[in-house]
Amino acid sequence: MPTHKLLLLPGDGIGPEVMAEVERLVSWLNARGGVTFNVETDLVGGCAYDAHGQAISDETMKRALDADAVMLGAVGGPKWDGVAYDVRPEAGLLRLRKDMALFANLRPAICYPALADASSLKREIVDGLDLMIVRELTGGVYFGEPKEIVTLENGQKRAVDTQIYTTGEIERIATVAFELARKRNNKVASSEKRNVMRSGVLWHDTVAALHKREYSDVELTHILADNCAMQLVRAPKQFDVIVTDNLFGDMLSDEAAMLTGSLGMLPSASLGAADASGKRKALYEPVHGSAPDIAGQGIANPIAMLASFAMALRYSFDLGREADMVEQAIADVLDKGLRTGDIMQEGMTQVATTGMGEAIIAAMEAQAA
Ligand code: IPM
Ligand code: MN
């Protein structure tokens, strides 16, 4: 029986609450047989800082590198607003991405028909939406050096962040986007700011050249990032795959997530390069954050976290059937009218985090029966 090593990093805020629903699902899958997940749990973010003064310890980092997949809840919160920049909660997540070389961040935005009315946009604009944002995750202004605040002779301060991309970095993320598009609707929109940034010019030219060389069967458009933001709210269904850099991807994916009704619905996968045996380092996390305003109340929406686990089943464990089951179960409970507070609508039944998790497993049981 295949055994998979899974590292859970629940993190801060609602992270532990939504991760508990992953644990429930993993136990269910383990009990069902056919596959075994060996689960370890560790600290990242503010809780890791509280425990050992670092947003992630070297030991946890080693465990992450050793795991077949890492599930991450969320990091950060007002409690750690004052901690030093290098050890702020987000530094733990950024180190995981960097040290695991997770350059490809896949952020699907799917609008479940049952939730089309929960979107801030009109139903007809979002109903049936299915797009994928492919965000570069280990380069750009997030990691470029210099990155500093210096004091000038006149007493003023000057802050510098550096946007850097090499052709190699652009090519490997564009390759992921083109390959994904071939399995979807065969369209890629590449988004940058070539009208203002040199990195945008190189991004554009590199994606165009790769397209011409290897992917001319895929329909490619180039779109300025500001226009892309506008088009996402005007007519999001024109998009299939959007490939973009680290910072634009951060913003465009929050925007795309909200189209679907709630930030609480959107999963993500962060993948490294395939090794000789085809295996990739991988981390899965919801797009939403730690939501300190509702943490500890047991009311958070666990769907993004569970859908992230479905992505792990699909991309890390080759368990596509089980991934389909989870996704179908999510659609089923939404069809039945179950809602957490963030997606609550009139006439629906409001449930807590555990209620939603239990209902999703019950829906999987119903499918299996
Ligand atoms: C995300 C988050 C992170 C990011 C933060 C927590 C560092 O917003 O995953 O989108 O900016 O990448
Ligand atoms: Mn973000």
Short mmCIF file of C-alpha atoms and ligand atoms in Angstrom, two decimals:
data_model
loop_
_atom_site.label_atom_id
_atom_site.label_comp_id
_atom_site.label_asym_id
_atom_site.label_seq_id
_atom_site.Cartn_x
_atom_site.Cartn_y
_atom_site.Cartn_z
CA MET A 1 0.00 0.00 0.00
CA PRO A 2 1.50 3.40 -0.98
CA THR A 3 2.51 5.50 2.02
CA HIS A 4 2.74 9.27 1.73
CA LYS A 5 4.48 11.67 4.07
CA LEU A 6 2.33 14.69 4.76
CA LEU A 7 3.50 17.65 6.82
CA LEU A 8 0.76 19.86 8.26
CA LEU A 9 1.67 23.43 9.17
CA PRO A 10 -1.59 24.92 10.49
CA GLY A 11 0.02 28.26 11.42
CA ASP A 12 -1.92 31.12 12.96
CA GLY A 13 -5.42 32.54 13.23
CA ILE A 14 -8.01 30.32 11.55
CA GLY A 15 -5.20 28.11 10.19
CA PRO A 16 -5.51 25.43 12.91
CA GLU A 17 -9.32 25.43 12.65
CA VAL A 18 -9.41 24.79 8.91
CA MET A 19 -6.46 22.36 9.10
CA ALA A 20 -8.42 20.24 11.60
CA GLU A 21 -10.84 19.51 8.75
CA VAL A 22 -7.95 18.28 6.59
CA GLU A 23 -6.96 15.96 9.43
CA ARG A 24 -10.51 14.67 9.57
CA LEU A 25 -10.46 13.99 5.84
CA VAL A 26 -7.03 12.32 6.01
CA SER A 27 -8.25 10.02 8.80
CA TRP A 28 -11.24 9.13 6.68
CA LEU A 29 -9.04 8.31 3.69
CA ASN A 30 -6.65 6.28 5.88
CA ALA A 31 -9.54 4.30 7.36
CA ARG A 32 -10.92 3.63 3.91
CA GLY A 33 -7.68 1.87 2.91
CA GLY A 34 -5.83 1.73 -0.39
CA VAL A 35 -3.47 4.51 0.62
CA THR A 36 -1.83 5.62 3.86
CA PHE A 37 -0.91 9.14 4.84
CA ASN A 38 1.67 9.51 7.59
CA VAL A 39 0.92 12.86 9.13
CA GLU A 40 3.25 15.12 11.08
CA THR A 41 2.31 18.54 12.41
CA ASP A 42 4.65 21.44 13.07
CA LEU A 43 4.82 25.21 13.61
CA VAL A 44 5.14 28.09 11.14
CA GLY A 45 4.45 31.80 11.41
CA GLY A 46 3.61 33.65 14.60
CA CYS A 47 3.19 30.47 16.64
CA ALA A 48 6.70 29.37 15.61
CA TYR A 49 8.02 32.79 16.60
CA ASP A 50 6.36 32.44 20.01
CA ALA A 51 7.87 28.98 20.45
CA HIS A 52 11.42 29.62 19.27
CA GLY A 53 11.87 33.18 18.08
CA GLN A 54 11.85 32.26 14.37
CA ALA A 55 9.01 32.20 11.83
CA ILE A 56 10.14 28.70 10.90
CA SER A 57 12.88 26.65 12.53
CA ASP A 58 15.64 24.85 10.63
CA GLU A 59 14.24 21.58 11.91
CA THR A 60 10.76 22.31 10.54
CA MET A 61 12.35 23.38 7.27
CA LYS A 62 14.10 20.01 7.08
CA ARG A 63 10.84 18.19 7.68
CA ALA A 64 9.19 20.22 4.92
CA LEU A 65 11.95 19.34 2.45
CA ASP A 66 11.59 15.71 3.42
CA ALA A 67 7.79 15.51 3.08
CA ASP A 68 5.93 14.34 -0.03
CA ALA A 69 3.68 17.36 0.39
CA VAL A 70 3.23 20.22 2.84
CA MET A 71 -0.19 21.60 3.79
CA LEU A 72 -0.13 25.13 5.16
CA GLY A 73 -3.02 26.91 6.89
CA ALA A 74 -2.25 30.61 7.28
CA VAL A 75 0.32 32.83 8.96
CA GLY A 76 0.27 36.19 10.69
CA GLY A 77 -1.96 38.39 12.79
CA PRO A 78 -1.95 41.65 14.74
CA LYS A 79 -0.30 39.94 17.71
CA TRP A 80 3.00 39.95 15.79
CA ASP A 81 2.77 43.44 14.28
CA GLY A 82 5.74 44.64 16.29
CA VAL A 83 8.19 41.77 15.73
CA ALA A 84 11.40 42.29 13.75
CA TYR A 85 10.97 42.16 9.95
CA ASP A 86 13.19 39.09 9.52
CA VAL A 87 11.19 36.98 11.92
CA ARG A 88 7.67 38.26 11.12
CA PRO A 89 5.22 35.39 10.51
CA GLU A 90 5.19 35.87 6.71
CA ALA A 91 8.95 35.21 6.66
CA GLY A 92 8.21 31.57 7.51
CA LEU A 93 6.00 31.14 4.47
CA LEU A 94 8.44 32.99 2.21
CA ARG A 95 11.32 30.79 3.41
CA LEU A 96 9.30 27.66 2.68
CA ARG A 97 8.62 28.90 -0.85
CA LYS A 98 12.25 29.92 -1.44
CA ASP A 99 14.06 26.96 0.17
CA MET A 100 11.71 24.42 -1.39
CA ALA A 101 12.13 26.28 -4.73
CA LEU A 102 8.37 26.42 -5.27
CA PHE A 103 8.42 28.71 -8.27
CA ALA A 104 5.01 27.86 -9.69
CA ASN A 105 1.92 28.95 -7.79
CA LEU A 106 -1.34 27.66 -9.23
CA ARG A 107 -4.40 29.57 -8.09
CA PRO A 108 -7.59 28.33 -9.72
CA ALA A 109 -10.68 30.52 -9.47
CA ILE A 110 -13.80 28.47 -9.99
CA CYS A 111 -17.26 29.84 -9.42
CA TYR A 112 -19.52 27.10 -8.08
CA PRO A 113 -22.98 27.65 -9.63
CA ALA A 114 -24.50 27.51 -6.12
CA LEU A 115 -22.41 30.51 -5.13
CA ALA A 116 -22.78 32.73 -8.19
CA ASP A 117 -25.12 35.00 -6.24
CA ALA A 118 -22.61 35.40 -3.41
CA SER A 119 -20.22 37.19 -5.77
CA SER A 120 -20.14 40.98 -5.67
CA LEU A 121 -20.54 40.82 -9.46
CA LYS A 122 -23.68 39.92 -11.37
CA ARG A 123 -24.41 36.21 -11.72
CA GLU A 124 -24.07 36.15 -15.51
CA ILE A 125 -20.56 37.60 -15.28
CA VAL A 126 -19.19 34.92 -12.93
CA ASP A 127 -21.45 31.88 -13.32
CA GLY A 128 -19.34 29.04 -14.70
CA LEU A 129 -16.08 30.94 -14.27
CA ASP A 130 -13.05 28.63 -14.38
CA LEU A 131 -9.70 30.33 -14.67
CA MET A 132 -6.22 29.54 -13.45
CA ILE A 133 -3.72 32.12 -12.30
CA VAL A 134 -0.14 30.90 -12.62
CA ARG A 135 1.91 33.13 -10.37
CA GLU A 136 5.71 33.16 -10.33
CA LEU A 137 6.56 32.59 -6.66
CA THR A 138 10.29 32.63 -5.95
CA GLY A 139 11.48 35.72 -7.83
CA GLY A 140 10.60 39.30 -8.59
CA VAL A 141 10.25 42.05 -6.06
CA TYR A 142 9.51 39.61 -3.23
CA PHE A 143 13.08 38.38 -3.15
CA GLY A 144 15.18 40.79 -5.29
CA GLU A 145 18.21 42.43 -3.64
CA PRO A 146 18.84 45.11 -2.53
CA LYS A 147 15.81 45.14 -0.29
CA GLU A 148 16.39 47.68 2.44
CA ILE A 149 15.61 50.92 4.17
CA VAL A 150 18.64 53.22 4.40
CA THR A 151 19.08 56.57 6.11
CA LEU A 152 20.32 59.35 3.84
CA GLU A 153 22.73 62.12 4.77
CA ASN A 154 19.89 64.63 4.95
CA GLY A 155 18.19 62.50 7.58
CA GLN A 156 15.49 61.18 5.27
CA LYS A 157 15.07 57.49 4.77
CA ARG A 158 14.95 55.67 1.45
CA ALA A 159 13.34 52.30 0.89
CA VAL A 160 14.36 50.00 -1.95
CA ASP A 161 12.80 46.81 -3.26
CA THR A 162 14.19 45.27 -6.39
CA GLN A 163 12.24 43.65 -9.20
CA ILE A 164 14.47 41.09 -10.93
CA TYR A 165 13.71 38.40 -13.48
CA THR A 166 15.98 36.28 -15.64
CA THR A 167 14.93 34.64 -18.90
CA GLY A 168 15.27 31.25 -17.18
CA GLU A 169 12.82 32.20 -14.44
CA ILE A 170 10.34 33.57 -16.95
CA GLU A 171 10.63 30.57 -19.25
CA ARG A 172 10.03 27.98 -16.55
CA ILE A 173 6.88 29.67 -15.24
CA ALA A 174 5.58 30.29 -18.77
CA THR A 175 6.20 26.61 -19.55
CA VAL A 176 3.96 25.64 -16.62
CA ALA A 177 1.26 27.98 -17.93
CA PHE A 178 1.42 26.69 -21.52
CA GLU A 179 1.39 23.05 -20.38
CA LEU A 180 -1.62 23.67 -18.15
CA ALA A 181 -3.44 25.54 -20.91
CA ARG A 182 -3.07 22.55 -23.22
CA LYS A 183 -5.04 20.49 -20.70
CA ARG A 184 -7.67 23.22 -20.35
CA ASN A 185 -9.00 25.66 -22.94
CA ASN A 186 -5.65 26.24 -24.61
CA LYS A 187 -5.44 29.98 -23.90
CA VAL A 188 -2.74 31.90 -22.03
CA ALA A 189 -2.81 35.59 -21.11
CA SER A 190 0.63 36.82 -20.05
CA SER A 191 0.44 39.86 -17.81
CA GLU A 192 3.17 42.44 -17.08
CA LYS A 193 3.87 46.18 -17.23
CA ARG A 194 6.17 46.39 -20.24
CA ASN A 195 5.07 49.98 -20.78
CA VAL A 196 6.85 51.01 -17.55
CA MET A 197 9.18 48.25 -16.37
CA ARG A 198 12.25 46.72 -18.00
CA SER A 199 11.38 43.45 -16.30
CA GLY A 200 8.02 43.69 -18.08
CA VAL A 201 9.76 44.05 -21.44
CA LEU A 202 11.90 40.98 -20.80
CA TRP A 203 8.86 39.08 -19.52
CA HIS A 204 6.91 39.89 -22.68
CA ASP A 205 9.73 39.07 -25.08
CA THR A 206 10.66 35.83 -23.32
CA VAL A 207 7.08 34.52 -23.21
CA ALA A 208 6.57 35.50 -26.86
CA ALA A 209 9.76 33.72 -27.95
CA LEU A 210 8.96 30.56 -26.00
CA HIS A 211 5.47 30.56 -27.46
CA LYS A 212 6.81 30.84 -30.99
CA ARG A 213 9.42 28.15 -30.38
CA GLU A 214 7.40 25.50 -28.56
CA TYR A 215 3.78 26.43 -27.91
CA SER A 216 2.39 28.08 -31.04
CA ASP A 217 -0.64 25.76 -30.80
CA VAL A 218 -1.70 27.64 -27.64
CA GLU A 219 -3.52 30.94 -28.06
CA LEU A 220 -1.34 33.63 -26.41
CA THR A 221 -2.26 37.21 -25.58
CA HIS A 222 -0.15 39.79 -23.77
CA ILE A 223 -2.04 42.04 -21.40
CA LEU A 224 -0.82 44.91 -19.25
CA ALA A 225 -1.34 44.08 -15.58
CA ASP A 226 -3.58 47.08 -14.87
CA ASN A 227 -5.77 46.20 -17.84
CA CYS A 228 -5.83 42.59 -16.64
CA ALA A 229 -7.13 43.76 -13.25
CA MET A 230 -9.86 45.72 -15.02
CA GLN A 231 -10.78 42.89 -17.40
CA LEU A 232 -11.06 40.49 -14.47
CA VAL A 233 -14.01 42.43 -13.10
CA ARG A 234 -15.42 43.39 -16.50
CA ALA A 235 -15.44 40.00 -18.22
CA PRO A 236 -13.50 37.35 -16.27
CA LYS A 237 -14.73 34.46 -18.43
CA GLN A 238 -12.53 35.66 -21.33
CA PHE A 239 -9.57 34.15 -19.43
CA ASP A 240 -8.34 30.57 -19.23
CA VAL A 241 -4.78 30.68 -17.86
CA ILE A 242 -3.18 33.94 -16.69
CA VAL A 243 0.59 33.84 -16.17
CA THR A 244 2.19 36.67 -14.27
CA ASP A 245 4.95 37.66 -11.86
CA ASN A 246 5.07 37.35 -8.10
CA LEU A 247 3.62 40.74 -7.12
CA PHE A 248 1.01 41.10 -9.89
CA GLY A 249 0.03 37.49 -9.23
CA ASP A 250 -0.52 38.24 -5.56
CA MET A 251 -2.95 41.02 -6.37
CA LEU A 252 -4.69 39.50 -9.39
CA SER A 253 -5.31 36.26 -7.48
CA ASP A 254 -7.01 38.04 -4.58
CA GLU A 255 -9.17 39.81 -7.12
CA ALA A 256 -9.97 36.61 -8.99
CA ALA A 257 -10.73 34.84 -5.72
CA MET A 258 -13.33 37.39 -4.75
CA LEU A 259 -15.11 36.94 -8.09
CA THR A 260 -16.09 33.50 -6.90
CA GLY A 261 -18.01 34.74 -3.89
CA SER A 262 -15.54 34.50 -1.06
CA LEU A 263 -11.84 34.37 -0.40
CA GLY A 264 -12.74 31.36 1.73
CA MET A 265 -13.24 29.20 -1.37
CA LEU A 266 -9.92 29.40 -3.17
CA PRO A 267 -7.14 26.79 -2.93
CA SER A 268 -3.61 26.98 -4.25
CA ALA A 269 -0.70 24.74 -5.09
CA SER A 270 2.94 25.81 -5.07
CA LEU A 271 5.16 23.48 -7.04
CA GLY A 272 8.87 23.07 -7.68
CA ALA A 273 10.59 21.58 -10.71
CA ALA A 274 10.10 17.88 -11.43
CA ASP A 275 13.04 15.68 -10.41
CA ALA A 276 14.33 12.71 -12.42
CA SER A 277 11.44 10.55 -11.20
CA GLY A 278 8.88 13.23 -12.06
CA LYS A 279 8.24 14.19 -8.42
CA ARG A 280 7.90 17.81 -7.42
CA LYS A 281 8.30 19.52 -4.07
CA ALA A 282 4.92 20.94 -3.21
CA LEU A 283 3.08 23.08 -0.73
CA TYR A 284 -0.68 23.56 -0.69
CA GLU A 285 -2.44 26.43 1.01
CA PRO A 286 -5.66 28.40 0.82
CA VAL A 287 -5.41 31.83 -0.82
CA HIS A 288 -7.05 33.40 2.22
CA GLY A 289 -5.05 34.55 5.22
CA SER A 290 -5.27 33.98 8.95
CA ALA A 291 -8.46 36.07 9.37
CA PRO A 292 -7.68 37.18 12.94
CA ASP A 293 -11.09 38.87 13.19
CA ILE A 294 -12.88 35.50 13.25
CA ALA A 295 -10.11 33.24 14.60
CA GLY A 296 -10.94 30.99 17.52
CA GLN A 297 -14.68 31.08 16.93
CA GLY A 298 -14.95 27.90 14.88
CA ILE A 299 -16.82 29.66 12.09
CA ALA A 300 -14.15 29.87 9.37
CA ASN A 301 -14.85 28.36 5.96
CA PRO A 302 -12.70 25.21 5.55
CA ILE A 303 -13.48 24.80 1.83
CA ALA A 304 -10.34 26.53 0.49
CA MET A 305 -8.21 24.39 2.80
CA LEU A 306 -9.98 21.17 1.81
CA ALA A 307 -9.83 22.12 -1.87
CA SER A 308 -6.09 22.69 -1.39
CA PHE A 309 -5.85 19.15 -0.08
CA ALA A 310 -7.71 18.00 -3.19
CA MET A 311 -4.99 19.71 -5.24
CA ALA A 312 -2.39 17.77 -3.19
CA LEU A 313 -4.20 14.52 -3.98
CA ARG A 314 -4.10 15.40 -7.67
CA TYR A 315 -0.65 16.95 -8.12
CA SER A 316 1.46 15.20 -5.46
CA PHE A 317 -0.15 11.81 -4.94
CA ASP A 318 -1.62 11.03 -8.33
CA LEU A 319 -4.97 10.38 -6.65
CA GLY A 320 -7.10 12.16 -9.24
CA ARG A 321 -10.19 10.11 -8.43
CA GLU A 322 -10.04 11.03 -4.75
CA ALA A 323 -9.41 14.67 -5.70
CA ASP A 324 -12.53 14.60 -7.88
CA MET A 325 -14.45 13.13 -4.97
CA VAL A 326 -13.47 15.97 -2.63
CA GLU A 327 -14.31 18.61 -5.23
CA GLN A 328 -17.63 16.93 -6.02
CA ALA A 329 -18.43 16.70 -2.30
CA ILE A 330 -17.81 20.44 -1.94
CA ALA A 331 -20.16 21.17 -4.84
CA ASP A 332 -22.74 18.78 -3.33
CA VAL A 333 -22.86 20.41 0.11
CA LEU A 334 -23.14 23.84 -1.50
CA ASP A 335 -25.99 22.56 -3.68
CA LYS A 336 -27.66 21.29 -0.52
CA GLY A 337 -27.60 24.83 0.84
CA LEU A 338 -24.95 24.48 3.53
CA ARG A 339 -23.00 27.70 4.06
CA THR A 340 -20.40 29.04 6.43
CA GLY A 341 -20.89 32.65 7.53
CA ASP A 342 -18.71 34.19 4.82
CA ILE A 343 -20.90 32.79 2.01
CA MET A 344 -24.21 32.79 3.88
CA GLN A 345 -27.27 33.75 1.85
CA GLU A 346 -30.95 33.98 2.64
CA GLY A 347 -32.74 30.65 2.83
CA MET A 348 -29.53 28.67 3.30
CA THR A 349 -28.38 26.73 6.35
CA GLN A 350 -25.47 28.22 8.25
CA VAL A 351 -22.92 25.77 9.61
CA ALA A 352 -19.69 26.09 11.56
CA THR A 353 -16.24 24.97 10.42
CA THR A 354 -16.64 21.43 11.76
CA GLY A 355 -20.20 21.21 10.41
CA MET A 356 -18.93 21.98 6.94
CA GLY A 357 -16.04 19.52 7.22
CA GLU A 358 -18.32 16.74 8.46
CA ALA A 359 -20.86 17.42 5.71
CA ILE A 360 -18.15 17.21 3.04
CA ILE A 361 -17.03 13.82 4.36
CA ALA A 362 -20.64 12.63 4.53
CA ALA A 363 -21.01 13.68 0.87
CA MET A 364 -17.89 11.66 0.03
CA GLU A 365 -19.33 8.68 1.84
CA ALA A 366 -22.51 9.05 -0.16
CA GLN A 367 -20.46 9.02 -3.38
CA ALA A 368 -18.48 5.98 -2.28
CA ALA A 369 -21.65 4.06 -1.36
C1 IPM B 1 -0.33 35.09 -0.47
C2 IPM B 1 -0.06 35.98 0.71
C3 IPM B 1 1.44 36.07 0.93
C4 IPM B 1 2.03 36.73 -0.30
C5 IPM B 1 1.87 36.78 2.21
C6 IPM B 1 1.23 36.19 3.43
C7 IPM B 1 3.37 36.82 2.35
O1 IPM B 1 -0.65 37.22 0.54
O2 IPM B 1 0.06 33.93 -0.44
O3 IPM B 1 -0.94 35.57 -1.43
O4 IPM B 1 2.08 37.97 -0.40
O5 IPM B 1 2.47 36.00 -1.19
MN MN B 2 -1.83 37.41 -1.28
#
